[in-house]
mmCIF file of C-alpha atoms in Angstrom:
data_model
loop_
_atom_site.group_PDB
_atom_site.id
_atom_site.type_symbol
_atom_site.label_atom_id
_atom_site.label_comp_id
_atom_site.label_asym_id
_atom_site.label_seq_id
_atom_site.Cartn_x
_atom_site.Cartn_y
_atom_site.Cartn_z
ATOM 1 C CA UNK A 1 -11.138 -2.146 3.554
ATOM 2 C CA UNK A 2 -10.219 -1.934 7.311
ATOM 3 C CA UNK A 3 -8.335 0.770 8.582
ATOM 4 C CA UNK A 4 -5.455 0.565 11.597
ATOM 5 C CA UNK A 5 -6.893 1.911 14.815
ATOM 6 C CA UNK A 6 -3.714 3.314 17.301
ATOM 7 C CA UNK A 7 -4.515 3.472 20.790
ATOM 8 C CA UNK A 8 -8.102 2.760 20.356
ATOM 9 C CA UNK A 9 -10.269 3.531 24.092
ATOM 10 C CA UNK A 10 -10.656 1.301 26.428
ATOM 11 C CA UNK A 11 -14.822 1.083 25.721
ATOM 12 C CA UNK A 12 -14.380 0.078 21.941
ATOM 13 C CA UNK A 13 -13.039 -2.991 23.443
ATOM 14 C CA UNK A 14 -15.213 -3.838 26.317
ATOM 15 C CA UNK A 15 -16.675 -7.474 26.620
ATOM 16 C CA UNK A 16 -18.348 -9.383 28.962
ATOM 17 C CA UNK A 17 -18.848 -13.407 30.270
ATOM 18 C CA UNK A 18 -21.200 -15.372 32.102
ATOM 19 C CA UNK A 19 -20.299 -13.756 35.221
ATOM 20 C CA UNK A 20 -20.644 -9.846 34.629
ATOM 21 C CA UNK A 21 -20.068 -6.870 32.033
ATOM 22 C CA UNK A 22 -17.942 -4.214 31.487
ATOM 23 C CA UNK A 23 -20.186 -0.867 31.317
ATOM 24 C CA UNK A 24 -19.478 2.395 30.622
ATOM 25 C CA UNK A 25 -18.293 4.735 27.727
ATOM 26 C CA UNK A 26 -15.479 6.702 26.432
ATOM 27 C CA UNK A 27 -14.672 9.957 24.163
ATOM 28 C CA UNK A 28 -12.046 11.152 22.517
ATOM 29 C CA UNK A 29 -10.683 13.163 19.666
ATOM 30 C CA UNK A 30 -9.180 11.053 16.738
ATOM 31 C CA UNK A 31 -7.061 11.903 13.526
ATOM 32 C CA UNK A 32 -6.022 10.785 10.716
ATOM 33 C CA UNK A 33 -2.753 9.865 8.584
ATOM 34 C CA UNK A 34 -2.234 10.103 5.564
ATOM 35 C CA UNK A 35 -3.032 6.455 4.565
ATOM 36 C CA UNK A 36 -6.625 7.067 6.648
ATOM 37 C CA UNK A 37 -5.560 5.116 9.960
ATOM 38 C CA UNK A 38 -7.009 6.662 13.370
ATOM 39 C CA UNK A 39 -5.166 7.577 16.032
ATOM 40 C CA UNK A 40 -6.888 8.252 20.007
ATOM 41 C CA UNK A 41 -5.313 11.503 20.383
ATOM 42 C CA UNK A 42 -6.776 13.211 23.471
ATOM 43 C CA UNK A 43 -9.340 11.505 26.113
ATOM 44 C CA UNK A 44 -12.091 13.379 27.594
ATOM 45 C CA UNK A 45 -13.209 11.359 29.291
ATOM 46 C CA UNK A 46 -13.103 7.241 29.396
ATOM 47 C CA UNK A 47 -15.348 5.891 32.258
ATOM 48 C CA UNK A 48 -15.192 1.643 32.387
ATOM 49 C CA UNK A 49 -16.819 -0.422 35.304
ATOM 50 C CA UNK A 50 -17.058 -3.744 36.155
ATOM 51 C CA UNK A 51 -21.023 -5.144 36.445
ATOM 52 C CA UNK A 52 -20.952 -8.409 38.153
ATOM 53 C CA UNK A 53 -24.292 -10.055 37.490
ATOM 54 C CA UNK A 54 -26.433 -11.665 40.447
ATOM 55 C CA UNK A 55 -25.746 -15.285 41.440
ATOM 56 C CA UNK A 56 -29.433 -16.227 42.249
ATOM 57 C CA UNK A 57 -31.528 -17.889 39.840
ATOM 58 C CA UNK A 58 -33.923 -16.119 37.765
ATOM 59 C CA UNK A 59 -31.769 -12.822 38.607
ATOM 60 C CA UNK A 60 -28.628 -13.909 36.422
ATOM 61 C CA UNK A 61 -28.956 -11.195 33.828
ATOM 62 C CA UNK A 62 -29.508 -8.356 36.378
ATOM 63 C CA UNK A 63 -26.535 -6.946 37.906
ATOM 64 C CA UNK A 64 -25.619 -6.893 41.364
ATOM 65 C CA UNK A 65 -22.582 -4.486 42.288
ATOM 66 C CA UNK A 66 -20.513 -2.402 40.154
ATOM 67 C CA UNK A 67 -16.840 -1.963 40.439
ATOM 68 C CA UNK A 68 -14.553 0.923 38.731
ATOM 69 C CA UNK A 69 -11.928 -0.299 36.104
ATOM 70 C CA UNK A 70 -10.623 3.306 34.863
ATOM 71 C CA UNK A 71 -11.483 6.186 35.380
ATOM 72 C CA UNK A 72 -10.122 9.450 33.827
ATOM 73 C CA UNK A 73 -12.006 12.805 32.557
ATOM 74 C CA UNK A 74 -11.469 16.461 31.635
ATOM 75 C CA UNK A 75 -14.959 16.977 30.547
ATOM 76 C CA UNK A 76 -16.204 19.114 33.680
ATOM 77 C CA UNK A 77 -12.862 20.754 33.817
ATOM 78 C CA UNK A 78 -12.358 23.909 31.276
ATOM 79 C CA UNK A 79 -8.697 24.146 31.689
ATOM 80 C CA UNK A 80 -7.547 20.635 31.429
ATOM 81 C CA UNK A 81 -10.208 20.696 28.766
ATOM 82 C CA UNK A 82 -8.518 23.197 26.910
ATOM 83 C CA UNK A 83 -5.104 21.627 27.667
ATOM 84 C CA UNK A 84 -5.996 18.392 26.246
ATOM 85 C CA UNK A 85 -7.319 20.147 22.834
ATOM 86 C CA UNK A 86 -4.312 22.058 22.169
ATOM 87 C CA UNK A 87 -2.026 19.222 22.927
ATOM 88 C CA UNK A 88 -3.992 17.154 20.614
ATOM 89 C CA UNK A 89 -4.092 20.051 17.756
ATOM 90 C CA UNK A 90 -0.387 20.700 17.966
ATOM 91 C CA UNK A 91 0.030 16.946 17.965
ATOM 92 C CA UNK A 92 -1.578 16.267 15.011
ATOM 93 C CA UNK A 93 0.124 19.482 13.068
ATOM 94 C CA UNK A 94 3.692 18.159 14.182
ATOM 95 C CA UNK A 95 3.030 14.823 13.210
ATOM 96 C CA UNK A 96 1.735 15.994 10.081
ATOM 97 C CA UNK A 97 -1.870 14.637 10.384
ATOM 98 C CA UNK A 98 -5.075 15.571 10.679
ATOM 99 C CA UNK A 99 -7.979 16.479 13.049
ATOM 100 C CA UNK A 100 -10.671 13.553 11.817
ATOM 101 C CA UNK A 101 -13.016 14.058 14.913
ATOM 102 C CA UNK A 102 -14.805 13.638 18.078
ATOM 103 C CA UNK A 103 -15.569 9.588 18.851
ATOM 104 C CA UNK A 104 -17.890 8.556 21.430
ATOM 105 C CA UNK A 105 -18.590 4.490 22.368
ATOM 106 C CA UNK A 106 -20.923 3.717 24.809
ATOM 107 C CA UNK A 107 -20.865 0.178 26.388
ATOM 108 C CA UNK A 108 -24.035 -0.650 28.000
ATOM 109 C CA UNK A 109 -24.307 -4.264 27.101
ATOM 110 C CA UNK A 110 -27.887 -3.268 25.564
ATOM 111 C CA UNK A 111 -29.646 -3.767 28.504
ATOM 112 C CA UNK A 112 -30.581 -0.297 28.410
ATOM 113 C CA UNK A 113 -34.229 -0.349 26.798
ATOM 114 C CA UNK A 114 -33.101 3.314 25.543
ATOM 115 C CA UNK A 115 -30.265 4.092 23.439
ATOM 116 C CA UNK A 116 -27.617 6.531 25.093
ATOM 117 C CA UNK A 117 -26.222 7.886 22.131
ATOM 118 C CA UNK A 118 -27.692 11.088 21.498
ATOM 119 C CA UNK A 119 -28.894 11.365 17.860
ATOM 120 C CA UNK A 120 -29.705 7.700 17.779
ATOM 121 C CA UNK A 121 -33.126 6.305 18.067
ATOM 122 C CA UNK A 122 -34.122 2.279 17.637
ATOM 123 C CA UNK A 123 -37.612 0.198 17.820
ATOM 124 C CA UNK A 124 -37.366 -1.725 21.292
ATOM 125 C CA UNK A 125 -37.581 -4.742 19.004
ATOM 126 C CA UNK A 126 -34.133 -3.964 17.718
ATOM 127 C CA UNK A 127 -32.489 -3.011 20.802
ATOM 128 C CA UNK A 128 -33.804 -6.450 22.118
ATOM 129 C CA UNK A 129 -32.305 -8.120 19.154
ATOM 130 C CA UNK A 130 -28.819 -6.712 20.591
ATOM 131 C CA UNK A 131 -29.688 -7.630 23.896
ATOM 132 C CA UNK A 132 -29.789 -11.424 23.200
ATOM 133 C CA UNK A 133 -27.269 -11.615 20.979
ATOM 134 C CA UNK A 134 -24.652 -9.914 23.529
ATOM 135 C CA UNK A 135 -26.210 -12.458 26.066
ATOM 136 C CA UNK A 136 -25.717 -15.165 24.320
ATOM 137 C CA UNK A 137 -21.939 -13.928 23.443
ATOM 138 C CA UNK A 138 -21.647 -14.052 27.029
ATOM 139 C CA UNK A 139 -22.279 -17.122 27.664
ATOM 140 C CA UNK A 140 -20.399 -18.618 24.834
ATOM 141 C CA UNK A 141 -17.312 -16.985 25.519
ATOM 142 C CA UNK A 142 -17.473 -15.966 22.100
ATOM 143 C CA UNK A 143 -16.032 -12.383 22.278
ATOM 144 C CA UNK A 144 -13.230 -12.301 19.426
ATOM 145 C CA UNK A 145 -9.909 -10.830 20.564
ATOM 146 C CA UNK A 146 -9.372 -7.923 18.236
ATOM 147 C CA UNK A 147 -6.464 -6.211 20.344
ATOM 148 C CA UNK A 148 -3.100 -6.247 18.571
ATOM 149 C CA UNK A 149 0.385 -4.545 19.131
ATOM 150 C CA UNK A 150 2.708 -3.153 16.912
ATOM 151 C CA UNK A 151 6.071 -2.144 18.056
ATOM 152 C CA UNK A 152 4.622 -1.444 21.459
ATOM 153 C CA UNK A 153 1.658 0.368 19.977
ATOM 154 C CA UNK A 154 -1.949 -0.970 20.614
ATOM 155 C CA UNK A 155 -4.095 -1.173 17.628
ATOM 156 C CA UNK A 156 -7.176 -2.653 16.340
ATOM 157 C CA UNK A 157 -8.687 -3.178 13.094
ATOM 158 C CA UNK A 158 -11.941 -1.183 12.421
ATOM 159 C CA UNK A 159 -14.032 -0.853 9.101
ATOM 160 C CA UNK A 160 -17.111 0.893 8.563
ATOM 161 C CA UNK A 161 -20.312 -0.494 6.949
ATOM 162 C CA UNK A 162 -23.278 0.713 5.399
ATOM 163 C CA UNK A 163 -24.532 2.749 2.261
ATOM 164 C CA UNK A 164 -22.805 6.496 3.733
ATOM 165 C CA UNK A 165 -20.052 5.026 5.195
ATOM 166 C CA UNK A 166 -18.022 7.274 2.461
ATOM 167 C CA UNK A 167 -19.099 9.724 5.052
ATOM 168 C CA UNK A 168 -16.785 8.219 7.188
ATOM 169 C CA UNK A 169 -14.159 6.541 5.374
ATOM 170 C CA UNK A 170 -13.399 9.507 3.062
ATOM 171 C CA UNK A 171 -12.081 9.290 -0.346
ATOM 172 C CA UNK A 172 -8.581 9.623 -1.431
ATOM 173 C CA UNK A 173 -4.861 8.836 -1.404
ATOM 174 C CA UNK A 174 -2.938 11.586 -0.124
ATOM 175 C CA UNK A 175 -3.057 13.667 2.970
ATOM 176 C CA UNK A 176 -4.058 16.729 0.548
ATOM 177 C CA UNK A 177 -7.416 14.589 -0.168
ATOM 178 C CA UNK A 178 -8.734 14.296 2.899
ATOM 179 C CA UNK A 179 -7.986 17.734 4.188
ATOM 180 C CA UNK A 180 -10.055 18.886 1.272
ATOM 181 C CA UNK A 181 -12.660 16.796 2.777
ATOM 182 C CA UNK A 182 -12.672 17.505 6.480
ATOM 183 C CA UNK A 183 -12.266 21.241 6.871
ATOM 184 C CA UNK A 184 -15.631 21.697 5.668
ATOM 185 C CA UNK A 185 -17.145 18.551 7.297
ATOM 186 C CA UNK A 186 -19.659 18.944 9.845
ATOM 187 C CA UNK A 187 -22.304 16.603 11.736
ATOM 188 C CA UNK A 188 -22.356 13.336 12.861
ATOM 189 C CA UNK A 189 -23.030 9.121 12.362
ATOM 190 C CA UNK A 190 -23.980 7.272 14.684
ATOM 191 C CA UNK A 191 -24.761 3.368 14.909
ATOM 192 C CA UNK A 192 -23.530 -0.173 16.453
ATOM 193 C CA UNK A 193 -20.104 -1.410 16.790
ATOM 194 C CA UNK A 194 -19.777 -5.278 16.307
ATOM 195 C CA UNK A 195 -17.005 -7.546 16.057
ATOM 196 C CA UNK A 196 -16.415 -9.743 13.074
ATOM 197 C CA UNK A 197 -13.084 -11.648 11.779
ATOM 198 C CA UNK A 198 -11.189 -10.053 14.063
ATOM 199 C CA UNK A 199 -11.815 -6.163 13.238
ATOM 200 C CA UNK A 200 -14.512 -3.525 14.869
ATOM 201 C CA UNK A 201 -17.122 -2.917 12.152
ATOM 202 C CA UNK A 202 -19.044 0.041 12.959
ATOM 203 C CA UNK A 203 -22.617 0.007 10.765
ATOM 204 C CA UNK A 204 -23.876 3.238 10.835
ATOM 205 C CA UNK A 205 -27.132 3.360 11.590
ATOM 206 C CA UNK A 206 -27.700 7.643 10.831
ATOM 207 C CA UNK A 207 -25.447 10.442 10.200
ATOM 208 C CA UNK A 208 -25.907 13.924 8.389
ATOM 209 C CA UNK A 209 -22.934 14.133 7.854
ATOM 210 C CA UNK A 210 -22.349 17.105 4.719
ATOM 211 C CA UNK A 211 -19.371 18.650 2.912
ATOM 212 C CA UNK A 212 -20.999 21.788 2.357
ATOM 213 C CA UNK A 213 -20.976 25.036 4.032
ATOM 214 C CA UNK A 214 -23.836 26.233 2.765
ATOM 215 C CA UNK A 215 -26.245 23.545 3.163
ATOM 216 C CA UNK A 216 -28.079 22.542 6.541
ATOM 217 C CA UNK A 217 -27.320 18.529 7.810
ATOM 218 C CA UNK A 218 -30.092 16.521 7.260
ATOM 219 C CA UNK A 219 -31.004 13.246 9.064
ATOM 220 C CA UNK A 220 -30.522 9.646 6.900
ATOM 221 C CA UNK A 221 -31.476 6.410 8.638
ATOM 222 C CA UNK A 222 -30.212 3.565 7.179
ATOM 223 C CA UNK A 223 -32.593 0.864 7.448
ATOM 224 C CA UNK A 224 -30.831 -1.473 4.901
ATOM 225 C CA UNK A 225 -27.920 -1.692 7.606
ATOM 226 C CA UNK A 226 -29.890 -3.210 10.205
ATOM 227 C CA UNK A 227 -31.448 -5.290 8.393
ATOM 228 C CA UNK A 228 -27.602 -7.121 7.602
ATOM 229 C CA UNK A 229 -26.760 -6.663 11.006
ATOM 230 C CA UNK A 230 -29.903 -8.922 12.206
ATOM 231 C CA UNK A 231 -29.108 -11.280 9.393
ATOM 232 C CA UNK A 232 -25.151 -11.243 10.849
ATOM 233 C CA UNK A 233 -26.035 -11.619 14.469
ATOM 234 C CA UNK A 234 -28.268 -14.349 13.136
ATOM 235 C CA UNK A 235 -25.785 -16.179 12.153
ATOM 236 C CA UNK A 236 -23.379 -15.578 14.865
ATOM 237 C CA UNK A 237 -21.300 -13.428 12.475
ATOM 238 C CA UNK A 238 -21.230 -10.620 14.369
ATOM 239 C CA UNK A 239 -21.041 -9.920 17.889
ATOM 240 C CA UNK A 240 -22.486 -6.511 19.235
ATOM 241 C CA UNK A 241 -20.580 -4.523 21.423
ATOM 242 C CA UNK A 242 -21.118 -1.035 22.105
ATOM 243 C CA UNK A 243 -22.949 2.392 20.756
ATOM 244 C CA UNK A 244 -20.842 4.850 18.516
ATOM 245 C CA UNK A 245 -21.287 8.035 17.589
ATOM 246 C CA UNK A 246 -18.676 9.991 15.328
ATOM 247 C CA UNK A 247 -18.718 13.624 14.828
ATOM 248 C CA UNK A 248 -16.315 14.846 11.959
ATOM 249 C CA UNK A 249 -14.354 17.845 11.722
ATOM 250 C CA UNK A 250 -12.888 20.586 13.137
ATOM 251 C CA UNK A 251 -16.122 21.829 14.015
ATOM 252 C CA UNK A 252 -16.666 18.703 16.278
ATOM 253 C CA UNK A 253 -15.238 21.173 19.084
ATOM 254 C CA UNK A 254 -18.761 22.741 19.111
ATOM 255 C CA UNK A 255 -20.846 19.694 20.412
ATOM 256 C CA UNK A 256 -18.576 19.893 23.515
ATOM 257 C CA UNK A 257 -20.654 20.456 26.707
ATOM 258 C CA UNK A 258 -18.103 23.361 27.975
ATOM 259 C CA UNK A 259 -17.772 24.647 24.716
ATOM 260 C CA UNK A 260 -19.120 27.936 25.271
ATOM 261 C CA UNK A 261 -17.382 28.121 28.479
ATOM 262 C CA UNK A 262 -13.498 27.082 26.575
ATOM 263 C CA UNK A 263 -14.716 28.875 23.189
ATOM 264 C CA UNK A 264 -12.823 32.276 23.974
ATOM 265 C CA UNK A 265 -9.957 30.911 25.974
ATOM 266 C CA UNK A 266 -6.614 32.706 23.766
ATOM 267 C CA UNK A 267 -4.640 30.066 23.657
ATOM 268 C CA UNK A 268 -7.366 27.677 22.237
ATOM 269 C CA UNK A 269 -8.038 30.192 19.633
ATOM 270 C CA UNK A 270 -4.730 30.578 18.699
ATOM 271 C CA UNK A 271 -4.637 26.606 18.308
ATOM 272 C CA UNK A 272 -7.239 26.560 16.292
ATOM 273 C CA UNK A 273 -6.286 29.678 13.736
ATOM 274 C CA UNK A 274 -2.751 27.495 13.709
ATOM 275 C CA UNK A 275 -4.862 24.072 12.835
ATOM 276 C CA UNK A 276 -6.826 26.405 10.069
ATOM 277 C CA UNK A 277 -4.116 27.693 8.677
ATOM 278 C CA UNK A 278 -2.484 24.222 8.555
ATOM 279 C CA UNK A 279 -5.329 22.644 6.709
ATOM 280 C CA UNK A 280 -5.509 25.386 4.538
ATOM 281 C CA UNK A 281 -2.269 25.157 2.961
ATOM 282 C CA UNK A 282 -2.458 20.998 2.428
ATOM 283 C CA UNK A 283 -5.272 22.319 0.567
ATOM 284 C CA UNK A 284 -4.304 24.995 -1.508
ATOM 285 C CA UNK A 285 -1.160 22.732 -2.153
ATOM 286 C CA UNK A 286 -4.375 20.090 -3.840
ATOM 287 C CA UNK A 287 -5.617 22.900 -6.045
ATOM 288 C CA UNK A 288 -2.143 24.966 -6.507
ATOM 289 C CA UNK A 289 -1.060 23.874 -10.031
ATOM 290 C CA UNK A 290 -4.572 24.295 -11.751
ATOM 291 C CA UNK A 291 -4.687 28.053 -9.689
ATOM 292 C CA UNK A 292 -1.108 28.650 -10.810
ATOM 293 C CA UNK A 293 -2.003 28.288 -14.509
ATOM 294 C CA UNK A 294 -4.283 31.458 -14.449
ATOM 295 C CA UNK A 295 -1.691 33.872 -12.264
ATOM 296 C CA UNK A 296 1.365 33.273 -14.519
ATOM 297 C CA UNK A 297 3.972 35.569 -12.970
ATOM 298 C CA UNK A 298 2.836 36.508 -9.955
ATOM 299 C CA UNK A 299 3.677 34.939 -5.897
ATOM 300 C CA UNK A 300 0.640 32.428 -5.306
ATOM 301 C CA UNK A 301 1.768 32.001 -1.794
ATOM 302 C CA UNK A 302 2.114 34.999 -0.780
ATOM 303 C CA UNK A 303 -1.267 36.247 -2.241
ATOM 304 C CA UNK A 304 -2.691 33.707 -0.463
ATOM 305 C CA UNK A 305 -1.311 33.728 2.708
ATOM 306 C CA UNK A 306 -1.961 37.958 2.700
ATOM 307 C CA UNK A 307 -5.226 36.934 2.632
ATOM 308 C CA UNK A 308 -8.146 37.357 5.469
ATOM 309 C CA UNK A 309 -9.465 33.866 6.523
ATOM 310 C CA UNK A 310 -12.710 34.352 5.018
ATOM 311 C CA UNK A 311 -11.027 35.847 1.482
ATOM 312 C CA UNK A 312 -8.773 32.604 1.694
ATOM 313 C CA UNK A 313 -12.232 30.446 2.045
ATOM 314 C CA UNK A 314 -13.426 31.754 -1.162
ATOM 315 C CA UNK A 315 -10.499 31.067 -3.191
ATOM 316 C CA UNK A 316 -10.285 27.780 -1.903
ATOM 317 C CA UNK A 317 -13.949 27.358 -3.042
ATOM 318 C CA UNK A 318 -12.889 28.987 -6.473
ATOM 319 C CA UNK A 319 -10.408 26.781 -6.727
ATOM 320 C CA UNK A 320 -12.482 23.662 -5.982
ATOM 321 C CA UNK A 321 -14.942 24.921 -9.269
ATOM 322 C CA UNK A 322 -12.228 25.147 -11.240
ATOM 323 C CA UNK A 323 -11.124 21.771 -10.596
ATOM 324 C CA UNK A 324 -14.630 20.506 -10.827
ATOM 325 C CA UNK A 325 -15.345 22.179 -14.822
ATOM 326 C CA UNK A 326 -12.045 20.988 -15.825
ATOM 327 C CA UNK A 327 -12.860 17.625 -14.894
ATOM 328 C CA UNK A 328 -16.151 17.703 -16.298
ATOM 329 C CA UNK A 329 -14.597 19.110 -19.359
ATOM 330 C CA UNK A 330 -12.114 16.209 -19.539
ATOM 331 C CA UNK A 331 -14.275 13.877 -19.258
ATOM 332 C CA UNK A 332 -16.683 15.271 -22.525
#
């Protein structure tokens, strides 16, 4: 089911013709409503040029000069690093949403023999694969427009394919559901986004991606998926466009490269105790009713909110196997 991308970066919709490429790479943190749709809220950096291919012959695929499109970053810069978090956390609290993630595209046009997402390793074979078939997408003009706008809003369709992509596109209806989900998400997927009927599909390729806070990420390469993407590109379903990588949560702040120089700043930590907090109450409101049944006559909230972060943690967790036997109980 494809999901409603707002102000998607500039990279996720790169393309290219006969006469050059666009190359470069973007990332940003994204969030989430409460019907699942992503919004770009804070760039770190988007970096798009224009590679205009030779014009002798025999040297047509090989490009010739380079020319900057856009250009704007706050990656080397800790303060308007910080800045650009904060605004994006307080955003996403006021507009009653939540932080999904950290989203990096890379648009190299595959002509890179290497892949330049880290965490992401192909056979040559493959990556030639791509190669072609964005060459040949090229020179058929046959890059679909998946651009839209919406009351003034840009937007694009994306879905996600392949066997974790639940990873990804989490499970549930509510706001509540997915909060449950994400504050105790951590790692990453990474993979190949194509265009197809008019919507970004992003296969994931590998993630290790886990829910748990206990357990260590382990990688999962999902060979099924590009083995549909070479059937797809075979026949010209699908048109390859960039590298992705998607790490989810909160804890997405970490892979940062100045994250150990913006991890102490005040202000950021106060953002991010805010943001905790936050999710923590859309989540206790999930598990409130079953909790309330076994503290008949006494405050919940404030109990709760008394609590120390790592005391509020565990009854979360309690909660959660409450839920979880009462289900299982139902179900019998």
């Amino acid at each position: 089911m494809p999901i409603e991308f707002y102000n998607p970066p500039s990279a996720l919709l790169a393309s290219g013709s006969k006469i050059g490429v666009e190359i470069g790479g973007s990332k940003s943190i994204l969030s989430i409503d409460s019907t699942h749709n992503f919004y770009g809220e804070g760039n770190i950096f988007t970096e798009l040029s224009w590679g205009e291919f030779y014009h002798e012959e025999g040297l047509e695929d090989q490009i010739d000069t380079f020319t900057t499109k856009e250009f704007d970053s706050v990656r080397e810069d800790p303060l308007a690093l910080v800045e650009t978090i904060i605004n994006s956390i307080y955003n996403i609290i006021n507009n009653k949403k939540l932080f999904y993630g950290i989203a990096d595209f890379e648009v190299d046009a595959f002509l890179n023999q290497n892949t330049i997402i880290p965490g992401l390793k192909l056979d040559y074979d493959i990556i030639n694969k791509l190669l072609k078939a964005h060459k040949e997408t090229r020179d058929e003009n046959l890059f679909p427009p998946i651009l839209s706008d919406a009351k003034g809003s840009k937007r694009i369709k994306v879905e996600f394919q392949g066997g974790k992509r639940k990873n990804l596109h989490l499970y549930g209806f509510r706001l509540e559901d997915y909060a449950n989900r994400l504050r105790l998400a951590k790692g990453f997927a990474t993979g190949v986004v194509c265009t197809s009927q008019g919507a970004a599909n992003l296969y994931i390729l590998s993630d290790n991606i886990i829910f748990q806070e206990e357990k260590a990420p382990e990688l999962h390469i999902d060979e099924d998926n590009l083995s549909i993407i070479d059937l797809g590109i075979q026949r010209k379903l699908l048109f390859p466009i960039s590298w992705f990588r998607i790490d989810l949560g909160i804890k997405s702040l970490e892979t940062l490269e100045l994250w150990d120089d913006i991890k102490d700043n005040i202000k950021l930590k106060k953002a991010i105790d805010y943001y905790e907090r936050y999710i923590t109450s859309l989540v206790y409101k999930k598990f409130k009713l079953v909790a309330s049944t076994e503290q008949i006559g006494t405050d919940m909230n404030e109990d709760f909110y008394n609590m120390s972060p790592d005391e509020r943690k565990k009854a979360l967790k309690d909660m959660a196997s409450a839920i979880k036997k009462l289900t299982e109980l139902y179900k019998k």
